[in-house]
Amino acid sequence: MTAYERISDLVFAASARAPRATALSFKQTSVTYEELAAAVDEAARGLLAGGLQRGDRVAVYLEKRIETVVSLLGIAAAGGAFVPVNPLLKPHQVQYILNHSGARTMITSGLRLDSLRPVLPACPDLRLVVLVDARDGQGGDAAPDRFRSLGWEGLLAPGGPSPATPQRAIFSDMVAILYTSGSTGMPK
């Protein structure tokens, strides 16, 4: 049995064993393990180039889609901790999670970002927003003085935006922070 340092290593191992096998299918789109491994590696490099440090929290506020999986695994590959945010939460609940977790980066869509505009000024740790449905420079004006935005294509630039290498992980490093749905109050 092989010891893995990160959860994302499972994808890289599967890519080495069966690169052309289907890893994910969503609606009419399928992704092979080879394609998934490449996207995860590019996402990790992009996050590192964006300033992600070992253990930094990255909120992923997306519905079910391929970019959600790539984001979660890319965060782990880069040595960060992913914070999946239930897409059904209200803006004040998302604000609570962003602040409580100390998320410095958020990966989301333009529509979800628009719903958060009223609460984003109260999220002081947030430094970078990656929009999966925008090209670079189309991130809007969601508080440009507070954080910068990056399009999904900019994050996944082939070969990564820099020759960054993942932070070293150890078995005690946190990989995820999971919150309850908040159905009876604030998420916990």
PDB file of C-alpha atoms in Angstrom:
ATOM      1  CA  MET A   1       0.000   0.000   0.000  1.00  0.00           C
ATOM      2  CA  THR A   2       1.241   3.443  -0.899  1.00  0.00           C
ATOM      3  CA  ALA A   3       1.309   6.229   1.659  1.00  0.00           C
ATOM      4  CA  TYR A   4      -0.167   9.470   0.377  1.00  0.00           C
ATOM      5  CA  GLU A   5       0.735  12.879   1.740  1.00  0.00           C
ATOM      6  CA  ARG A   6      -2.383  14.640   0.433  1.00  0.00           C
ATOM      7  CA  ILE A   7      -5.852  13.595  -0.655  1.00  0.00           C
ATOM      8  CA  SER A   8      -5.010  14.973  -4.106  1.00  0.00           C
ATOM      9  CA  ASP A   9      -2.256  12.345  -4.437  1.00  0.00           C
ATOM     10  CA  LEU A  10      -5.030   9.793  -5.003  1.00  0.00           C
ATOM     11  CA  VAL A  11      -5.935  11.569  -8.261  1.00  0.00           C
ATOM     12  CA  PHE A  12      -2.304  11.690  -9.400  1.00  0.00           C
ATOM     13  CA  ALA A  13      -1.906   7.965  -8.647  1.00  0.00           C
ATOM     14  CA  ALA A  14      -5.111   7.134 -10.548  1.00  0.00           C
ATOM     15  CA  SER A  15      -3.862   9.233 -13.465  1.00  0.00           C
ATOM     16  CA  ALA A  16      -0.634   7.223 -13.561  1.00  0.00           C
ATOM     17  CA  ARG A  17      -2.553   3.914 -13.480  1.00  0.00           C
ATOM     18  CA  ALA A  18      -5.409   4.718 -15.866  1.00  0.00           C
ATOM     19  CA  PRO A  19      -4.972   8.142 -17.476  1.00  0.00           C
ATOM     20  CA  ARG A  20      -7.792   7.747 -20.014  1.00  0.00           C
ATOM     21  CA  ALA A  21     -10.371   6.376 -17.553  1.00  0.00           C
ATOM     22  CA  THR A  22     -13.279   8.657 -16.701  1.00  0.00           C
ATOM     23  CA  ALA A  23     -12.735  10.388 -13.368  1.00  0.00           C
ATOM     24  CA  LEU A  24     -15.761  12.714 -13.324  1.00  0.00           C
ATOM     25  CA  SER A  25     -18.954  13.175 -15.254  1.00  0.00           C
ATOM     26  CA  PHE A  26     -21.296  16.101 -14.878  1.00  0.00           C
ATOM     27  CA  LYS A  27     -24.161  16.723 -17.265  1.00  0.00           C
ATOM     28  CA  GLN A  28     -22.646  16.330 -20.746  1.00  0.00           C
ATOM     29  CA  THR A  29     -19.030  16.767 -19.632  1.00  0.00           C
ATOM     30  CA  SER A  30     -16.624  13.986 -18.711  1.00  0.00           C
ATOM     31  CA  VAL A  31     -13.074  14.384 -17.456  1.00  0.00           C
ATOM     32  CA  THR A  32     -10.380  11.696 -17.529  1.00  0.00           C
ATOM     33  CA  TYR A  33      -7.993  11.112 -14.640  1.00  0.00           C
ATOM     34  CA  GLU A  34      -5.222  12.598 -16.753  1.00  0.00           C
ATOM     35  CA  GLU A  35      -7.253  15.776 -17.368  1.00  0.00           C
ATOM     36  CA  LEU A  36      -8.326  15.965 -13.726  1.00  0.00           C
ATOM     37  CA  ALA A  37      -4.748  15.548 -12.485  1.00  0.00           C
ATOM     38  CA  ALA A  38      -3.556  18.305 -14.838  1.00  0.00           C
ATOM     39  CA  ALA A  39      -6.340  20.678 -13.716  1.00  0.00           C
ATOM     40  CA  VAL A  40      -5.663  19.936 -10.023  1.00  0.00           C
ATOM     41  CA  ASP A  41      -1.953  20.610 -10.533  1.00  0.00           C
ATOM     42  CA  GLU A  42      -2.689  23.859 -12.390  1.00  0.00           C
ATOM     43  CA  ALA A  43      -5.146  24.973  -9.683  1.00  0.00           C
ATOM     44  CA  ALA A  44      -2.557  24.245  -6.981  1.00  0.00           C
ATOM     45  CA  ARG A  45       0.098  26.228  -8.856  1.00  0.00           C
ATOM     46  CA  GLY A  46      -2.331  29.102  -9.408  1.00  0.00           C
ATOM     47  CA  LEU A  47      -3.286  29.221  -5.734  1.00  0.00           C
ATOM     48  CA  LEU A  48       0.358  29.168  -4.685  1.00  0.00           C
ATOM     49  CA  ALA A  49       1.159  31.949  -7.155  1.00  0.00           C
ATOM     50  CA  GLY A  50      -1.773  33.863  -5.634  1.00  0.00           C
ATOM     51  CA  GLY A  51      -0.087  33.730  -2.229  1.00  0.00           C
ATOM     52  CA  LEU A  52      -1.575  30.605  -0.625  1.00  0.00           C
ATOM     53  CA  GLN A  53       0.497  29.472   2.343  1.00  0.00           C
ATOM     54  CA  ARG A  54       0.505  26.080   4.054  1.00  0.00           C
ATOM     55  CA  GLY A  55      -2.695  25.734   6.073  1.00  0.00           C
ATOM     56  CA  ASP A  56      -4.428  28.805   4.593  1.00  0.00           C
ATOM     57  CA  ARG A  57      -8.179  28.388   4.382  1.00  0.00           C
ATOM     58  CA  VAL A  58      -9.883  28.590   0.990  1.00  0.00           C
ATOM     59  CA  ALA A  59     -13.685  28.771   0.873  1.00  0.00           C
ATOM     60  CA  VAL A  60     -15.356  27.006  -2.055  1.00  0.00           C
ATOM     61  CA  TYR A  61     -18.835  28.468  -2.548  1.00  0.00           C
ATOM     62  CA  LEU A  62     -20.061  26.573  -5.601  1.00  0.00           C
ATOM     63  CA  GLU A  63     -22.812  24.211  -6.604  1.00  0.00           C
ATOM     64  CA  LYS A  64     -22.022  20.701  -7.859  1.00  0.00           C
ATOM     65  CA  ARG A  65     -19.766  21.084 -10.888  1.00  0.00           C
ATOM     66  CA  ILE A  66     -16.373  19.918 -12.108  1.00  0.00           C
ATOM     67  CA  GLU A  67     -14.666  23.130 -10.943  1.00  0.00           C
ATOM     68  CA  THR A  68     -15.789  22.342  -7.394  1.00  0.00           C
ATOM     69  CA  VAL A  69     -13.884  19.040  -7.398  1.00  0.00           C
ATOM     70  CA  VAL A  70     -10.836  20.605  -9.073  1.00  0.00           C
ATOM     71  CA  SER A  71     -10.885  23.414  -6.489  1.00  0.00           C
ATOM     72  CA  LEU A  72     -11.075  21.125  -3.460  1.00  0.00           C
ATOM     73  CA  LEU A  73      -8.298  18.852  -4.707  1.00  0.00           C
ATOM     74  CA  GLY A  74      -6.174  21.785  -5.927  1.00  0.00           C
ATOM     75  CA  ILE A  75      -6.362  23.428  -2.507  1.00  0.00           C
ATOM     76  CA  ALA A  76      -5.234  20.192  -0.869  1.00  0.00           C
ATOM     77  CA  ALA A  77      -2.439  19.748  -3.436  1.00  0.00           C
ATOM     78  CA  ALA A  78      -1.182  23.255  -2.640  1.00  0.00           C
ATOM     79  CA  GLY A  79      -1.117  22.534   1.093  1.00  0.00           C
ATOM     80  CA  GLY A  80      -4.159  24.623   2.002  1.00  0.00           C
ATOM     81  CA  ALA A  81      -7.333  23.690   3.866  1.00  0.00           C
ATOM     82  CA  PHE A  82     -10.557  23.753   1.880  1.00  0.00           C
ATOM     83  CA  VAL A  83     -13.782  25.075   3.376  1.00  0.00           C
ATOM     84  CA  PRO A  84     -16.776  23.861   1.349  1.00  0.00           C
ATOM     85  CA  VAL A  85     -19.653  26.312   1.750  1.00  0.00           C
ATOM     86  CA  ASN A  86     -23.184  25.004   1.278  1.00  0.00           C
ATOM     87  CA  PRO A  87     -24.555  26.781  -1.814  1.00  0.00           C
ATOM     88  CA  LEU A  88     -27.971  27.087  -0.140  1.00  0.00           C
ATOM     89  CA  LEU A  89     -26.734  29.297   2.701  1.00  0.00           C
ATOM     90  CA  LYS A  90     -27.800  32.898   3.041  1.00  0.00           C
ATOM     91  CA  PRO A  91     -25.197  35.678   2.665  1.00  0.00           C
ATOM     92  CA  HIS A  92     -24.917  36.345   6.429  1.00  0.00           C
ATOM     93  CA  GLN A  93     -24.251  32.620   7.006  1.00  0.00           C
ATOM     94  CA  VAL A  94     -21.532  32.616   4.331  1.00  0.00           C
ATOM     95  CA  GLN A  95     -20.041  35.724   5.949  1.00  0.00           C
ATOM     96  CA  TYR A  96     -19.951  33.890   9.265  1.00  0.00           C
ATOM     97  CA  ILE A  97     -18.097  30.926   7.709  1.00  0.00           C
ATOM     98  CA  LEU A  98     -15.619  33.184   5.898  1.00  0.00           C
ATOM     99  CA  ASN A  99     -14.839  35.030   9.116  1.00  0.00           C
ATOM    100  CA  HIS A 100     -14.897  32.042  11.464  1.00  0.00           C
ATOM    101  CA  SER A 101     -12.621  29.971   9.227  1.00  0.00           C
ATOM    102  CA  GLY A 102     -10.342  32.905   8.413  1.00  0.00           C
ATOM    103  CA  ALA A 103     -10.624  32.182   4.683  1.00  0.00           C
ATOM    104  CA  ARG A 104      -8.142  34.278   2.727  1.00  0.00           C
ATOM    105  CA  THR A 105      -9.332  33.028  -0.658  1.00  0.00           C
ATOM    106  CA  MET A 106     -12.785  32.175  -1.995  1.00  0.00           C
ATOM    107  CA  ILE A 107     -13.617  30.271  -5.166  1.00  0.00           C
ATOM    108  CA  THR A 108     -17.125  31.032  -6.380  1.00  0.00           C
ATOM    109  CA  SER A 109     -19.251  32.130  -9.336  1.00  0.00           C
ATOM    110  CA  GLY A 110     -20.244  35.628 -10.381  1.00  0.00           C
ATOM    111  CA  LEU A 111     -23.865  35.081  -9.353  1.00  0.00           C
ATOM    112  CA  ARG A 112     -22.866  33.904  -5.878  1.00  0.00           C
ATOM    113  CA  LEU A 113     -20.387  36.758  -5.524  1.00  0.00           C
ATOM    114  CA  ASP A 114     -23.137  39.237  -6.400  1.00  0.00           C
ATOM    115  CA  SER A 115     -25.314  37.827  -3.605  1.00  0.00           C
ATOM    116  CA  LEU A 116     -22.440  38.364  -1.144  1.00  0.00           C
ATOM    117  CA  ARG A 117     -21.648  41.989  -2.058  1.00  0.00           C
ATOM    118  CA  PRO A 118     -23.487  43.445   0.980  1.00  0.00           C
ATOM    119  CA  VAL A 119     -21.536  41.271   3.460  1.00  0.00           C
ATOM    120  CA  LEU A 120     -18.067  41.195   1.885  1.00  0.00           C
ATOM    121  CA  PRO A 121     -16.913  44.443   3.532  1.00  0.00           C
ATOM    122  CA  ALA A 122     -17.272  42.596   6.854  1.00  0.00           C
ATOM    123  CA  CYS A 123     -14.854  39.818   5.782  1.00  0.00           C
ATOM    124  CA  PRO A 124     -11.446  41.291   6.652  1.00  0.00           C
ATOM    125  CA  ASP A 125      -9.344  38.164   5.989  1.00  0.00           C
ATOM    126  CA  LEU A 126     -10.481  37.727   2.375  1.00  0.00           C
ATOM    127  CA  ARG A 127      -7.700  38.652  -0.060  1.00  0.00           C
ATOM    128  CA  LEU A 128      -8.448  36.795  -3.323  1.00  0.00           C
ATOM    129  CA  VAL A 129     -11.667  35.752  -5.085  1.00  0.00           C
ATOM    130  CA  VAL A 130     -11.492  33.283  -7.973  1.00  0.00           C
ATOM    131  CA  LEU A 131     -14.536  33.384 -10.257  1.00  0.00           C
ATOM    132  CA  VAL A 132     -15.125  30.138 -12.152  1.00  0.00           C
ATOM    133  CA  ASP A 133     -17.330  31.809 -14.753  1.00  0.00           C
ATOM    134  CA  ALA A 134     -15.199  34.881 -15.475  1.00  0.00           C
ATOM    135  CA  ARG A 135     -12.072  35.597 -17.409  1.00  0.00           C
ATOM    136  CA  ASP A 136      -9.300  37.595 -15.794  1.00  0.00           C
ATOM    137  CA  GLY A 137     -10.228  41.226 -15.421  1.00  0.00           C
ATOM    138  CA  GLN A 138     -13.948  40.441 -15.382  1.00  0.00           C
ATOM    139  CA  GLY A 139     -14.136  39.982 -11.637  1.00  0.00           C
ATOM    140  CA  GLY A 140     -16.314  43.007 -11.126  1.00  0.00           C
ATOM    141  CA  ASP A 141     -15.954  45.623  -8.435  1.00  0.00           C
ATOM    142  CA  ALA A 142     -16.793  43.562  -5.359  1.00  0.00           C
ATOM    143  CA  ALA A 143     -14.498  45.706  -3.177  1.00  0.00           C
ATOM    144  CA  PRO A 144     -11.403  46.107  -5.339  1.00  0.00           C
ATOM    145  CA  ASP A 145      -9.575  47.892  -2.561  1.00  0.00           C
ATOM    146  CA  ARG A 146     -10.075  44.924  -0.226  1.00  0.00           C
ATOM    147  CA  PHE A 147      -9.260  41.919  -2.406  1.00  0.00           C
ATOM    148  CA  ARG A 148      -8.332  41.070  -5.935  1.00  0.00           C
ATOM    149  CA  SER A 149     -10.257  38.823  -8.287  1.00  0.00           C
ATOM    150  CA  LEU A 150      -8.999  36.267 -10.736  1.00  0.00           C
ATOM    151  CA  GLY A 151     -10.817  34.357 -13.459  1.00  0.00           C
ATOM    152  CA  TRP A 152     -10.800  30.558 -13.542  1.00  0.00           C
ATOM    153  CA  GLU A 153      -8.720  30.531 -16.739  1.00  0.00           C
ATOM    154  CA  GLY A 154      -6.122  32.703 -15.053  1.00  0.00           C
ATOM    155  CA  LEU A 155      -5.912  30.289 -12.148  1.00  0.00           C
ATOM    156  CA  LEU A 156      -5.530  27.323 -14.496  1.00  0.00           C
ATOM    157  CA  ALA A 157      -2.947  28.820 -16.809  1.00  0.00           C
ATOM    158  CA  PRO A 158      -1.061  25.917 -18.453  1.00  0.00           C
ATOM    159  CA  GLY A 159       2.035  25.118 -16.475  1.00  0.00           C
ATOM    160  CA  GLY A 160       0.858  27.377 -13.709  1.00  0.00           C
ATOM    161  CA  PRO A 161       1.438  31.105 -13.470  1.00  0.00           C
ATOM    162  CA  SER A 162       4.729  30.418 -11.715  1.00  0.00           C
ATOM    163  CA  PRO A 163       7.023  27.505 -11.028  1.00  0.00           C
ATOM    164  CA  ALA A 164       5.570  27.309  -7.513  1.00  0.00           C
ATOM    165  CA  THR A 165       5.776  24.022  -5.665  1.00  0.00           C
ATOM    166  CA  PRO A 166       3.287  22.819  -3.062  1.00  0.00           C
ATOM    167  CA  GLN A 167       3.888  23.485   0.588  1.00  0.00           C
ATOM    168  CA  ARG A 168       5.227  20.459   2.433  1.00  0.00           C
ATOM    169  CA  ALA A 169       2.398  18.661   4.198  1.00  0.00           C
ATOM    170  CA  ILE A 170       2.592  16.521   7.292  1.00  0.00           C
ATOM    171  CA  PHE A 171       0.004  14.063   8.578  1.00  0.00           C
ATOM    172  CA  SER A 172      -1.238  16.482  11.223  1.00  0.00           C
ATOM    173  CA  ASP A 173      -1.977  19.262   8.684  1.00  0.00           C
ATOM    174  CA  MET A 174      -5.619  20.164   8.329  1.00  0.00           C
ATOM    175  CA  VAL A 175      -7.090  19.493   4.892  1.00  0.00           C
ATOM    176  CA  ALA A 176     -10.700  20.634   5.391  1.00  0.00           C
ATOM    177  CA  ILE A 177     -13.019  22.553   7.675  1.00  0.00           C
ATOM    178  CA  LEU A 178     -16.614  21.375   7.420  1.00  0.00           C
ATOM    179  CA  TYR A 179     -19.570  23.369   8.726  1.00  0.00           C
ATOM    180  CA  THR A 180     -23.130  22.259   9.433  1.00  0.00           C
ATOM    181  CA  SER A 181     -25.915  23.481   7.188  1.00  0.00           C
ATOM    182  CA  GLY A 182     -27.010  26.156   9.660  1.00  0.00           C
ATOM    183  CA  SER A 183     -30.643  25.080   9.353  1.00  0.00           C
ATOM    184  CA  THR A 184     -31.409  26.083  12.958  1.00  0.00           C
ATOM    185  CA  GLY A 185     -29.073  29.056  13.196  1.00  0.00           C
ATOM    186  CA  MET A 186     -25.524  29.849  12.257  1.00  0.00           C
ATOM    187  CA  PRO A 187     -23.377  27.064  10.782  1.00  0.00           C
ATOM    188  CA  LYS A 188     -21.153  25.317  13.294  1.00  0.00           C
TER     189      LYS A 188
END
